[in-house]
C-alpha cells in the first residue's frame, strides 16, 4: 500500500487561480458553469436537508413531531426539550457527553501522540524488525478493529475490565492508519539534517521529538486526530459489545438505546431528536474551526516507495 | 526509502561511532545506562503502539481463532453443565455452508457494487468542479459536502430513520400532499438502498476532500501544457487530472470497500424501524447476534475469523490489482 504520499503539510491550501483560469472565470454565465451550479446546489440541499430537519424537529414536542409538516416549525418547544433532555434520568445525557469527550477527545489525542511516536520511529530510524512492523501496521489498516469487537470483549472479560472506562478507551488508542499517515508526513516534512543538528547540539531523543518533530507535525496531527476522533465516535459496535452500564455509555450508544427501547420509544422521540442535535453541533463546529489544519494535513497524492 | 541518508540513526553503526554520539549527547548522561544506547530509541518510541497492537489486535485475533475450533455441548436434558469440546474445522464448514451467511455476504457485495461507484463518482465530480476556477460559492459547497462526515453514523442513521418512518417523514408528507402514493423506504426490496443512501450521505464529502486535496497538490504547469495542446477543460479533467490522482482514488475505494464488508451501524439502528432487516442481514450483524444473542462464542468466533480474513483478502487483493493496472 505504498500508494499515498502527501505534500509537506505547509503546502499552500488554496492556490490562486492562474492567468488562464482567471480568463475562463470571466465567462461567468456559460452554460456549463450554470449546469455545474445547479448540480452542486441540488447536492447541497441533499447534504443539508437532514440537518435542517433536525434543527426544526428539535423545537417540537412529540405531538407536533407527528402532527406538523417536518420542514417547518410547529409550537416552539426547544427549551422545554433541552431541559427535559438534560434532566432525564438524573441527567444521564450530560454523563454521556462527558464520556464521549473522554473516549473520543482524550482517547483520540492520546492515540494521536502514540501514532506519531511510532510513525517517527519508522520514518527516521533504521532498526531490526522494521519491515515486519511495517507489514503488521499495513495488515492492521486493512482489517479494522470492528472485526475484532467480539474477541476483544472476550479477552477484556478475562482481564475483568468490561464495563469500565478502560474497556472502550484502551482499544481506541490503537490507530494503525494514524501510524501509517504519521510515517508519511514525517518522512516528507521533517528534514534528517534538522534531527542530526539537534543531536549534535546534545538534545536528548525525546527532546528532539518534542521540539523538532512535533511542531512541524501540527497539521498532520490535527488530521490524524480528527480521523481517529470520528473513528472512535463511529465504533458503535465495540461500545455496544463491551459496555453494559449506561453510566459509561458514549453519546451514540446512549442515543441508540433510547432508539432501541420499544417500551419508551415513542415517548422519547423528542429527546432522541434533541439529543442528536446536541451531539452533532459541537462536532460540526470543531470541524469548521479546525478546517485550516486538516485541509493542509490531508494532501494525498503522488506516490512513495 | 531512498531519502534516508547516513544522518539517520543506524543501529548497525560501529561501536566507536555510537560512543562518539553518546559523548556528544551530553544531556543524555542523565538517563539510565541502557537508555543511552541509541539502538533502543526507535523501540521506545514504538513501544506504546506495539503494546496496544499486541493486546488489542494480535491477541484477540489469535484468541478468536483458537476458540473457533471448539463448541459447547449440552447433555441430553440440559441438566448438567455444558461441556466445551474440540470441533476441528466444523464451525468453519458450517458457517460457509449456512445460506443465511452466504446471503449476507452477497447482500453487502451487491450493496458495494452499486453504492461505492456511485459515491466515488459524485465525490470525484464535486472535487473536479471545486478544482476548476469557474465555480462560484466554492467554499460553501465544499464545507456543505463535508459536514455529514462530522455526524456520527449512529446519529445519521437515527436521523434518516425518521425520514424513512411514514408518520413522521417530511418526504412521505410531501408525497401524500401531492396525492402520490409515498415510497416504502423500509420494505424488503428498498431498505438496502435506504441504508446505501445513509452511507452515501455520510462519506461522499470525505472522499471529495481526499480527491480535492490531491488535485490541489498537482503543479499547474501541467494544465498549461494541456491547454496549449488544445485540450478542453473537460479533457484536462479526464486525461490529466483523474490519472494524476489515481492513488487518492485507490485510497478512497479501499476505505469504502472495508467499510462495506464491515457494514453494521446503519442497518443495526434501522432494525427497530424495518422488519426487513433480519438478524443475519450483514455478516457483522450475524456475528453479533450469534455471539451475543445466542451466546455461541465459538461459532461466532468462526464468523469473525472468516470475516477478518475475507476483509484482508479483499482489500489486499484490491491493492495488488490497482497497483498493476494503474502503475501505482
JSON list of C-alpha atoms in Angstrom, two decimals, chain B residues 84-258:
[
{"chain": "B", "resi": 84, "resn": "UNK", "atom": "CA", "xyz": [-16.64, -27.44, 25.69]},
{"chain": "B", "resi": 85, "resn": "UNK", "atom": "CA", "xyz": [-15.27, -29.94, 23.19]},
{"chain": "B", "resi": 86, "resn": "UNK", "atom": "CA", "xyz": [-12.92, -29.88, 20.22]},
{"chain": "B", "resi": 87, "resn": "UNK", "atom": "CA", "xyz": [-14.79, -29.32, 16.98]},
{"chain": "B", "resi": 88, "resn": "UNK", "atom": "CA", "xyz": [-12.00, -29.12, 14.39]},
{"chain": "B", "resi": 89, "resn": "UNK", "atom": "CA", "xyz": [-12.92, -27.12, 11.32]},
{"chain": "B", "resi": 90, "resn": "UNK", "atom": "CA", "xyz": [-16.63, -27.92, 11.65]},
{"chain": "B", "resi": 91, "resn": "UNK", "atom": "CA", "xyz": [-17.59, -24.38, 12.70]},
{"chain": "B", "resi": 92, "resn": "UNK", "atom": "CA", "xyz": [-15.95, -23.08, 9.54]},
{"chain": "B", "resi": 93, "resn": "UNK", "atom": "CA", "xyz": [-17.64, -25.52, 7.18]},
{"chain": "B", "resi": 94, "resn": "UNK", "atom": "CA", "xyz": [-20.93, -24.82, 8.92]},
{"chain": "B", "resi": 95, "resn": "UNK", "atom": "CA", "xyz": [-20.56, -21.04, 8.52]},
{"chain": "B", "resi": 96, "resn": "UNK", "atom": "CA", "xyz": [-19.55, -21.35, 4.87]},
{"chain": "B", "resi": 97, "resn": "UNK", "atom": "CA", "xyz": [-22.49, -23.64, 4.13]},
{"chain": "B", "resi": 98, "resn": "UNK", "atom": "CA", "xyz": [-25.00, -21.53, 6.00]},
{"chain": "B", "resi": 99, "resn": "UNK", "atom": "CA", "xyz": [-27.34, -19.98, 3.39]},
{"chain": "B", "resi": 100, "resn": "UNK", "atom": "CA", "xyz": [-28.05, -17.03, 5.70]},
{"chain": "B", "resi": 101, "resn": "UNK", "atom": "CA", "xyz": [-24.35, -16.19, 5.93]},
{"chain": "B", "resi": 102, "resn": "UNK", "atom": "CA", "xyz": [-23.93, -16.54, 2.17]},
{"chain": "B", "resi": 103, "resn": "UNK", "atom": "CA", "xyz": [-26.92, -14.24, 1.64]},
{"chain": "B", "resi": 104, "resn": "UNK", "atom": "CA", "xyz": [-25.37, -11.70, 4.00]},
{"chain": "B", "resi": 105, "resn": "UNK", "atom": "CA", "xyz": [-22.11, -11.75, 2.03]},
{"chain": "B", "resi": 106, "resn": "UNK", "atom": "CA", "xyz": [-24.00, -11.49, -1.26]},
{"chain": "B", "resi": 107, "resn": "UNK", "atom": "CA", "xyz": [-26.03, -8.59, 0.13]},
{"chain": "B", "resi": 108, "resn": "UNK", "atom": "CA", "xyz": [-23.02, -6.48, 1.11]},
{"chain": "B", "resi": 109, "resn": "UNK", "atom": "CA", "xyz": [-21.36, -7.28, -2.24]},
{"chain": "B", "resi": 110, "resn": "UNK", "atom": "CA", "xyz": [-24.40, -6.08, -4.23]},
{"chain": "B", "resi": 111, "resn": "UNK", "atom": "CA", "xyz": [-24.55, -3.06, -1.95]},
{"chain": "B", "resi": 112, "resn": "UNK", "atom": "CA", "xyz": [-20.88, -2.30, -2.57]},
{"chain": "B", "resi": 113, "resn": "UNK", "atom": "CA", "xyz": [-21.10, -2.78, -6.35]},
{"chain": "B", "resi": 114, "resn": "UNK", "atom": "CA", "xyz": [-23.82, -0.12, -6.55]},
{"chain": "B", "resi": 115, "resn": "UNK", "atom": "CA", "xyz": [-23.05, 2.26, -3.69]},
{"chain": "B", "resi": 116, "resn": "UNK", "atom": "CA", "xyz": [-19.26, 2.58, -3.97]},
{"chain": "B", "resi": 117, "resn": "UNK", "atom": "CA", "xyz": [-19.05, 3.63, -7.67]},
{"chain": "B", "resi": 118, "resn": "UNK", "atom": "CA", "xyz": [-21.99, 5.99, -7.22]},
{"chain": "B", "resi": 119, "resn": "UNK", "atom": "CA", "xyz": [-20.48, 7.69, -4.19]},
{"chain": "B", "resi": 120, "resn": "UNK", "atom": "CA", "xyz": [-16.98, 7.81, -5.71]},
{"chain": "B", "resi": 121, "resn": "UNK", "atom": "CA", "xyz": [-18.35, 9.23, -8.96]},
{"chain": "B", "resi": 122, "resn": "UNK", "atom": "CA", "xyz": [-20.27, 12.02, -7.25]},
{"chain": "B", "resi": 123, "resn": "UNK", "atom": "CA", "xyz": [-17.32, 12.77, -4.95]},
{"chain": "B", "resi": 124, "resn": "UNK", "atom": "CA", "xyz": [-14.95, 12.94, -7.93]},
{"chain": "B", "resi": 125, "resn": "UNK", "atom": "CA", "xyz": [-17.25, 15.25, -9.91]},
{"chain": "B", "resi": 126, "resn": "UNK", "atom": "CA", "xyz": [-17.60, 17.62, -6.95]},
{"chain": "B", "resi": 127, "resn": "UNK", "atom": "CA", "xyz": [-13.82, 17.57, -6.39]},
{"chain": "B", "resi": 128, "resn": "UNK", "atom": "CA", "xyz": [-13.15, 18.36, -10.08]},
{"chain": "B", "resi": 129, "resn": "UNK", "atom": "CA", "xyz": [-15.70, 21.19, -10.02]},
{"chain": "B", "resi": 130, "resn": "UNK", "atom": "CA", "xyz": [-14.15, 22.57, -6.84]},
{"chain": "B", "resi": 131, "resn": "UNK", "atom": "CA", "xyz": [-10.76, 22.47, -8.55]},
{"chain": "B", "resi": 132, "resn": "UNK", "atom": "CA", "xyz": [-11.92, 24.36, -11.65]},
{"chain": "B", "resi": 133, "resn": "UNK", "atom": "CA", "xyz": [-11.93, 28.12, -11.44]},
{"chain": "B", "resi": 134, "resn": "UNK", "atom": "CA", "xyz": [-15.37, 28.74, -12.89]},
{"chain": "B", "resi": 135, "resn": "UNK", "atom": "CA", "xyz": [-17.35, 27.68, -9.85]},
{"chain": "B", "resi": 136, "resn": "UNK", "atom": "CA", "xyz": [-18.83, 30.28, -7.55]},
{"chain": "B", "resi": 137, "resn": "UNK", "atom": "CA", "xyz": [-19.53, 29.76, -3.84]},
{"chain": "B", "resi": 138, "resn": "UNK", "atom": "CA", "xyz": [-16.77, 27.16, -3.80]},
{"chain": "B", "resi": 139, "resn": "UNK", "atom": "CA", "xyz": [-16.14, 27.28, -0.06]},
{"chain": "B", "resi": 140, "resn": "UNK", "atom": "CA", "xyz": [-19.82, 26.93, 0.71]},
{"chain": "B", "resi": 141, "resn": "UNK", "atom": "CA", "xyz": [-20.22, 23.83, -1.45]},
{"chain": "B", "resi": 142, "resn": "UNK", "atom": "CA", "xyz": [-17.08, 22.19, -0.15]},
{"chain": "B", "resi": 143, "resn": "UNK", "atom": "CA", "xyz": [-17.96, 22.72, 3.51]},
{"chain": "B", "resi": 144, "resn": "UNK", "atom": "CA", "xyz": [-21.56, 21.61, 2.91]},
{"chain": "B", "resi": 145, "resn": "UNK", "atom": "CA", "xyz": [-20.46, 18.34, 1.37]},
{"chain": "B", "resi": 146, "resn": "UNK", "atom": "CA", "xyz": [-18.04, 17.64, 4.21]},
{"chain": "B", "resi": 147, "resn": "UNK", "atom": "CA", "xyz": [-20.36, 18.42, 7.14]},
{"chain": "B", "resi": 148, "resn": "UNK", "atom": "CA", "xyz": [-22.11, 14.99, 7.16]},
{"chain": "B", "resi": 149, "resn": "UNK", "atom": "CA", "xyz": [-18.73, 13.34, 7.89]},
{"chain": "B", "resi": 150, "resn": "UNK", "atom": "CA", "xyz": [-18.82, 15.13, 11.27]},
{"chain": "B", "resi": 151, "resn": "UNK", "atom": "CA", "xyz": [-22.15, 13.46, 12.06]},
{"chain": "B", "resi": 152, "resn": "UNK", "atom": "CA", "xyz": [-21.58, 10.09, 13.78]},
{"chain": "B", "resi": 153, "resn": "UNK", "atom": "CA", "xyz": [-23.01, 7.21, 11.72]},
{"chain": "B", "resi": 154, "resn": "UNK", "atom": "CA", "xyz": [-25.35, 6.23, 14.55]},
{"chain": "B", "resi": 155, "resn": "UNK", "atom": "CA", "xyz": [-26.87, 9.71, 14.67]},
{"chain": "B", "resi": 156, "resn": "UNK", "atom": "CA", "xyz": [-27.04, 9.82, 10.86]},
{"chain": "B", "resi": 157, "resn": "UNK", "atom": "CA", "xyz": [-28.90, 6.51, 10.85]},
{"chain": "B", "resi": 158, "resn": "UNK", "atom": "CA", "xyz": [-31.33, 7.70, 13.55]},
{"chain": "B", "resi": 159, "resn": "UNK", "atom": "CA", "xyz": [-31.92, 10.93, 11.61]},
{"chain": "B", "resi": 160, "resn": "UNK", "atom": "CA", "xyz": [-32.50, 9.25, 8.26]},
{"chain": "B", "resi": 161, "resn": "UNK", "atom": "CA", "xyz": [-34.59, 6.65, 10.10]},
{"chain": "B", "resi": 162, "resn": "UNK", "atom": "CA", "xyz": [-37.04, 9.44, 10.89]},
{"chain": "B", "resi": 163, "resn": "UNK", "atom": "CA", "xyz": [-37.04, 10.38, 7.19]},
{"chain": "B", "resi": 164, "resn": "UNK", "atom": "CA", "xyz": [-37.99, 6.81, 6.37]},
{"chain": "B", "resi": 165, "resn": "UNK", "atom": "CA", "xyz": [-40.71, 6.38, 9.03]},
{"chain": "B", "resi": 166, "resn": "UNK", "atom": "CA", "xyz": [-44.11, 7.06, 7.40]},
{"chain": "B", "resi": 167, "resn": "UNK", "atom": "CA", "xyz": [-45.85, 9.03, 10.20]},
{"chain": "B", "resi": 168, "resn": "UNK", "atom": "CA", "xyz": [-43.01, 11.41, 10.82]},
{"chain": "B", "resi": 169, "resn": "UNK", "atom": "CA", "xyz": [-41.16, 11.73, 7.48]},
{"chain": "B", "resi": 170, "resn": "UNK", "atom": "CA", "xyz": [-41.40, 15.05, 5.63]},
{"chain": "B", "resi": 171, "resn": "UNK", "atom": "CA", "xyz": [-40.75, 13.19, 2.36]},
{"chain": "B", "resi": 172, "resn": "UNK", "atom": "CA", "xyz": [-43.78, 10.96, 2.88]},
{"chain": "B", "resi": 173, "resn": "UNK", "atom": "CA", "xyz": [-45.77, 14.06, 3.79]},
{"chain": "B", "resi": 174, "resn": "UNK", "atom": "CA", "xyz": [-44.82, 15.71, 0.50]},
{"chain": "B", "resi": 175, "resn": "UNK", "atom": "CA", "xyz": [-45.96, 12.64, -1.45]},
{"chain": "B", "resi": 176, "resn": "UNK", "atom": "CA", "xyz": [-49.23, 12.48, 0.46]},
{"chain": "B", "resi": 177, "resn": "UNK", "atom": "CA", "xyz": [-49.86, 16.18, -0.18]},
{"chain": "B", "resi": 178, "resn": "UNK", "atom": "CA", "xyz": [-49.33, 15.63, -3.89]},
{"chain": "B", "resi": 179, "resn": "UNK", "atom": "CA", "xyz": [-51.73, 12.65, -3.80]},
{"chain": "B", "resi": 180, "resn": "UNK", "atom": "CA", "xyz": [-48.99, 10.31, -4.96]},
{"chain": "B", "resi": 181, "resn": "UNK", "atom": "CA", "xyz": [-48.57, 7.02, -3.09]},
{"chain": "B", "resi": 182, "resn": "UNK", "atom": "CA", "xyz": [-45.44, 7.52, -0.93]},
{"chain": "B", "resi": 183, "resn": "UNK", "atom": "CA", "xyz": [-42.48, 5.14, -1.38]},
{"chain": "B", "resi": 184, "resn": "UNK", "atom": "CA", "xyz": [-41.87, 2.49, 1.27]},
{"chain": "B", "resi": 185, "resn": "UNK", "atom": "CA", "xyz": [-38.30, 3.17, 2.35]},
{"chain": "B", "resi": 186, "resn": "UNK", "atom": "CA", "xyz": [-38.16, 0.28, 4.82]},
{"chain": "B", "resi": 187, "resn": "UNK", "atom": "CA", "xyz": [-39.56, -2.61, 2.77]},
{"chain": "B", "resi": 188, "resn": "UNK", "atom": "CA", "xyz": [-37.63, -5.77, 1.90]},
{"chain": "B", "resi": 189, "resn": "UNK", "atom": "CA", "xyz": [-36.85, -4.51, -1.62]},
{"chain": "B", "resi": 190, "resn": "UNK", "atom": "CA", "xyz": [-35.88, -0.98, -0.68]},
{"chain": "B", "resi": 191, "resn": "UNK", "atom": "CA", "xyz": [-34.27, -0.96, 2.76]},
{"chain": "B", "resi": 192, "resn": "UNK", "atom": "CA", "xyz": [-30.82, -1.94, 1.45]},
{"chain": "B", "resi": 193, "resn": "UNK", "atom": "CA", "xyz": [-30.82, 1.18, -0.75]},
{"chain": "B", "resi": 194, "resn": "UNK", "atom": "CA", "xyz": [-32.13, 3.30, 2.10]},
{"chain": "B", "resi": 195, "resn": "UNK", "atom": "CA", "xyz": [-29.05, 2.14, 4.03]},
{"chain": "B", "resi": 196, "resn": "UNK", "atom": "CA", "xyz": [-26.86, 2.87, 0.99]},
{"chain": "B", "resi": 197, "resn": "UNK", "atom": "CA", "xyz": [-28.29, 6.39, 0.96]},
{"chain": "B", "resi": 198, "resn": "UNK", "atom": "CA", "xyz": [-27.19, 6.94, 4.56]},
{"chain": "B", "resi": 199, "resn": "UNK", "atom": "CA", "xyz": [-23.61, 5.85, 3.80]},
{"chain": "B", "resi": 200, "resn": "UNK", "atom": "CA", "xyz": [-23.54, 7.96, 0.65]},
{"chain": "B", "resi": 201, "resn": "UNK", "atom": "CA", "xyz": [-24.74, 10.99, 2.58]},
{"chain": "B", "resi": 202, "resn": "UNK", "atom": "CA", "xyz": [-22.10, 10.37, 5.25]},
{"chain": "B", "resi": 203, "resn": "UNK", "atom": "CA", "xyz": [-19.00, 9.71, 3.19]},
{"chain": "B", "resi": 204, "resn": "UNK", "atom": "CA", "xyz": [-19.30, 11.50, -0.17]},
{"chain": "B", "resi": 205, "resn": "UNK", "atom": "CA", "xyz": [-17.80, 14.64, 1.32]},
{"chain": "B", "resi": 206, "resn": "UNK", "atom": "CA", "xyz": [-14.99, 12.72, 2.99]},
{"chain": "B", "resi": 207, "resn": "UNK", "atom": "CA", "xyz": [-13.95, 11.19, -0.33]},
{"chain": "B", "resi": 208, "resn": "UNK", "atom": "CA", "xyz": [-14.39, 14.52, -2.09]},
{"chain": "B", "resi": 209, "resn": "UNK", "atom": "CA", "xyz": [-11.97, 16.17, 0.34]},
{"chain": "B", "resi": 210, "resn": "UNK", "atom": "CA", "xyz": [-9.36, 13.45, -0.24]},
{"chain": "B", "resi": 211, "resn": "UNK", "atom": "CA", "xyz": [-9.68, 13.83, -4.04]},
{"chain": "B", "resi": 212, "resn": "UNK", "atom": "CA", "xyz": [-9.75, 17.61, -3.85]},
{"chain": "B", "resi": 213, "resn": "UNK", "atom": "CA", "xyz": [-6.60, 17.73, -1.71]},
{"chain": "B", "resi": 214, "resn": "UNK", "atom": "CA", "xyz": [-4.85, 15.51, -4.25]},
{"chain": "B", "resi": 215, "resn": "UNK", "atom": "CA", "xyz": [-5.95, 17.78, -7.09]},
{"chain": "B", "resi": 216, "resn": "UNK", "atom": "CA", "xyz": [-4.64, 20.84, -5.26]},
{"chain": "B", "resi": 217, "resn": "UNK", "atom": "CA", "xyz": [-1.21, 19.23, -4.99]},
{"chain": "B", "resi": 218, "resn": "UNK", "atom": "CA", "xyz": [-0.78, 18.89, -8.78]},
{"chain": "B", "resi": 219, "resn": "UNK", "atom": "CA", "xyz": [1.51, 21.55, -10.25]},
{"chain": "B", "resi": 220, "resn": "UNK", "atom": "CA", "xyz": [-0.38, 23.95, -12.50]},
{"chain": "B", "resi": 221, "resn": "UNK", "atom": "CA", "xyz": [2.16, 23.89, -15.33]},
{"chain": "B", "resi": 222, "resn": "UNK", "atom": "CA", "xyz": [0.81, 20.53, -16.41]},
{"chain": "B", "resi": 223, "resn": "UNK", "atom": "CA", "xyz": [-2.58, 22.05, -17.16]},
{"chain": "B", "resi": 224, "resn": "UNK", "atom": "CA", "xyz": [-0.97, 24.90, -19.08]},
{"chain": "B", "resi": 225, "resn": "UNK", "atom": "CA", "xyz": [0.70, 22.30, -21.27]},
{"chain": "B", "resi": 226, "resn": "UNK", "atom": "CA", "xyz": [-2.67, 20.61, -21.81]},
{"chain": "B", "resi": 227, "resn": "UNK", "atom": "CA", "xyz": [-4.30, 23.90, -22.80]},
{"chain": "B", "resi": 228, "resn": "UNK", "atom": "CA", "xyz": [-1.51, 24.70, -25.22]},
{"chain": "B", "resi": 229, "resn": "UNK", "atom": "CA", "xyz": [-2.13, 21.28, -26.76]},
{"chain": "B", "resi": 230, "resn": "UNK", "atom": "CA", "xyz": [-5.75, 22.26, -27.27]},
{"chain": "B", "resi": 231, "resn": "UNK", "atom": "CA", "xyz": [-7.43, 20.21, -24.51]},
{"chain": "B", "resi": 232, "resn": "UNK", "atom": "CA", "xyz": [-10.80, 21.48, -23.26]},
{"chain": "B", "resi": 233, "resn": "UNK", "atom": "CA", "xyz": [-11.43, 21.84, -19.52]},
{"chain": "B", "resi": 234, "resn": "UNK", "atom": "CA", "xyz": [-13.26, 18.51, -19.56]},
{"chain": "B", "resi": 235, "resn": "UNK", "atom": "CA", "xyz": [-10.39, 16.96, -21.49]},
{"chain": "B", "resi": 236, "resn": "UNK", "atom": "CA", "xyz": [-7.93, 18.27, -18.93]},
{"chain": "B", "resi": 237, "resn": "UNK", "atom": "CA", "xyz": [-10.04, 16.75, -16.16]},
{"chain": "B", "resi": 238, "resn": "UNK", "atom": "CA", "xyz": [-10.37, 13.44, -17.98]},
{"chain": "B", "resi": 239, "resn": "UNK", "atom": "CA", "xyz": [-6.83, 12.99, -19.31]},
{"chain": "B", "resi": 240, "resn": "UNK", "atom": "CA", "xyz": [-4.68, 14.92, -16.83]},
{"chain": "B", "resi": 241, "resn": "UNK", "atom": "CA", "xyz": [-6.40, 15.37, -13.50]},
{"chain": "B", "resi": 242, "resn": "UNK", "atom": "CA", "xyz": [-8.04, 11.98, -12.96]},
{"chain": "B", "resi": 243, "resn": "UNK", "atom": "CA", "xyz": [-4.97, 9.90, -13.88]},
{"chain": "B", "resi": 244, "resn": "UNK", "atom": "CA", "xyz": [-2.83, 12.04, -11.59]},
{"chain": "B", "resi": 245, "resn": "UNK", "atom": "CA", "xyz": [-4.98, 11.47, -8.54]},
{"chain": "B", "resi": 246, "resn": "UNK", "atom": "CA", "xyz": [-5.34, 7.70, -9.04]},
{"chain": "B", "resi": 247, "resn": "UNK", "atom": "CA", "xyz": [-3.57, 6.96, -5.73]},
{"chain": "B", "resi": 248, "resn": "UNK", "atom": "CA", "xyz": [-6.15, 9.07, -3.89]},
{"chain": "B", "resi": 249, "resn": "UNK", "atom": "CA", "xyz": [-8.94, 7.26, -5.75]},
{"chain": "B", "resi": 250, "resn": "UNK", "atom": "CA", "xyz": [-7.43, 3.92, -4.74]},
{"chain": "B", "resi": 251, "resn": "UNK", "atom": "CA", "xyz": [-7.25, 5.14, -1.13]},
{"chain": "B", "resi": 252, "resn": "UNK", "atom": "CA", "xyz": [-10.91, 6.23, -1.12]},
{"chain": "B", "resi": 253, "resn": "UNK", "atom": "CA", "xyz": [-12.05, 2.99, -2.76]},
{"chain": "B", "resi": 254, "resn": "UNK", "atom": "CA", "xyz": [-10.10, 0.95, -0.24]},
{"chain": "B", "resi": 255, "resn": "UNK", "atom": "CA", "xyz": [-11.76, 2.63, 2.76]},
{"chain": "B", "resi": 256, "resn": "UNK", "atom": "CA", "xyz": [-15.20, 2.22, 1.16]},
{"chain": "B", "resi": 257, "resn": "UNK", "atom": "CA", "xyz": [-14.55, -1.45, 0.46]},
{"chain": "B", "resi": 258, "resn": "UNK", "atom": "CA", "xyz": [-13.52, -2.15, 4.05]}
]
